Amino acid sequence: MGVFVMPSLGSDMESGTLVEWTIKPGDTVKRGDVVAVVETQKGAIEIEIFEDGTVSELTAELGRELPVGAPLAVILKPGEVPPAPPSPPKAQVSESSPASARGLDPVPVASDTAPPLSPPRATHPDASAVSPAARVRARERGLDLGTLSGSGPGGAILLRDVDAAEKAAAIPTSNPLRTGSPIAEMRKAIAAAMTRAKQTIPHFYLSETIDVQPAINFLAERNADRLPAERVLLGALFVQATARSAAKVKSVNGRYADGAFQPSSTVNVGVVVALRGGGLVAPALMDVRSLDLDQTMAGMRDLVSRARAGRLRSSEMTEGTITLSSLGETGAEAMTGVIFPPQVALVGIGAPHIRPWVVGGAVVPRSVVTLTISADHRVSDGRQVARFITEFETLMQDPENL
Amino acid sequence: MTETDFRAGYVQELTRIAPDIEAEDIEDTDHIQDDLELDSMDILNLVTALHARFGVDIPEADYPQIATVELAVAYLSKRAA
């Protein structure tokens, strides 16, 4: 039997709010299945499960903000049977048992229907199991005690339950959960992650300006006779070049955890997506080495559209091994980025600019970009990062091979 | 198909790709990159959507011609004819 808990979806996530179950008791789940949606500072994230099994019980209530590690559901391994006999129906409990039994009841979710979209409104059976402070506060705020669920001993309603209910009621459902605006929450999340990165990672930086005219020409020709849905952007070449270079220079690809670098055998490239309302997310495109250029482009389109819609998956938020931040087609010519912990390197690419460039002994106008690698000095030195840059530049000179 | 249809279709696809932009806030001369802050992925998605909706395949070289509502309506009217 396994207890499925609120996962950490970033190094600085403390809690999340469960907003949707996509499973119900009795369902069979496989590793990687999306089982729930959790609202975080970085928007709604689809949570994947890490083991195969059968859903025995959903223990967490929808709409609750829960700390990382809080139990959400009980998953039985294949072949296991539920540990406890089924509880009597809810109504019976309400009539006959004292409030002390309440806290142990399973969350009432009918096994033959989809889970409810709003928090279940359990009726509190015993009016006496309410703390005096909670009773006063509920009266002041006009809340019906019968609709609250208690978190105290034996399910008693405490002051904090009344406060939580009031808070939940005050926030519109379209933006459940958090006190600040989504943008303010996003800024807090970025501030926490970037402050931690700057305080704990000894960054160093190497830059090189590289000719991307071959890549631009290659794409212009390739896209000319393709329908819009099949066109490829320069960013997809950057993602491929990042993955191939990182596969060769292993000290930039992986994560730093528990005082040691853990290199990764796959390259999951976190792609920084700027959100127009403000803020950004960096979901990972998984195992980029296994993708061809069209698949890379399709994967990026999918990631960007889901980032905008707020439907990224937990693995995408946690399993990146290196980050690529590209300023797109217009904008500044260089960017020195901050590493996204616990990763150990970030590839920053400025917008292409036309510059006088020496090609074959003659000065010609070329589109160039400035590539800046931010790297973690606990893990790598200039020599390795210079190798990464050389690899990257070489790959970009023969884009048809990417 | 009239200019009104092209205008409505363009604005609808634009606001679908950039849900934070309100249709009524879009001026005819707003540039999709400079004013509305669409990035290259958004523009590709817009071109893809316009192709699906109007059957007009907009080559990359013509992207500047759909950069504002005004330009796009003229361009689509001509190309769809």
XYZ file of C-alpha atoms in Angstrom, chain A residues 219-220 223-224 226-229 231-233 273-274 276-277 297 300-301 304-305 308 328-330, chain B residues 17-21 33 36-42 44-45 47-48 51 56-60 63:
48
model
C 14.619 27.058 -41.917
C 13.483 29.626 -44.500
C 9.430 26.184 -44.211
C 8.795 27.717 -47.630
C 5.340 23.662 -45.735
C 1.935 24.498 -44.338
C 1.946 26.619 -41.161
C 1.250 23.617 -38.937
C 6.836 24.908 -39.880
C 9.774 24.884 -37.517
C 11.123 27.856 -35.547
C 8.060 30.394 -21.564
C 7.241 34.021 -20.838
C 2.122 37.625 -21.324
C 0.442 38.661 -18.097
C 8.855 21.590 -32.585
C 7.485 22.923 -27.863
C 4.175 24.047 -29.352
C 3.863 26.631 -24.781
C 0.136 26.272 -25.317
C -0.420 29.581 -21.409
C 12.975 34.993 -29.384
C 13.255 36.895 -32.623
C 13.272 40.450 -31.364
C -4.003 32.411 -28.781
C -3.571 35.322 -26.370
C -6.501 34.925 -23.985
C -5.331 37.848 -21.855
C -6.055 40.298 -24.685
C 4.600 41.896 -31.826
C 0.351 43.037 -28.344
C 3.591 41.221 -27.461
C 3.007 38.034 -29.389
C 6.155 35.940 -29.725
C 7.234 33.868 -32.708
C 5.387 30.791 -31.413
C 2.165 32.802 -31.012
C 3.025 30.714 -35.953
C -0.070 29.561 -34.073
C -0.936 31.794 -38.999
C -1.859 28.135 -38.492
C -4.954 28.830 -42.517
C -5.179 30.988 -46.769
C -1.648 29.623 -46.442
C 0.447 32.600 -45.343
C 4.128 32.090 -46.198
C 6.748 33.337 -43.717
C 4.034 37.599 -41.981
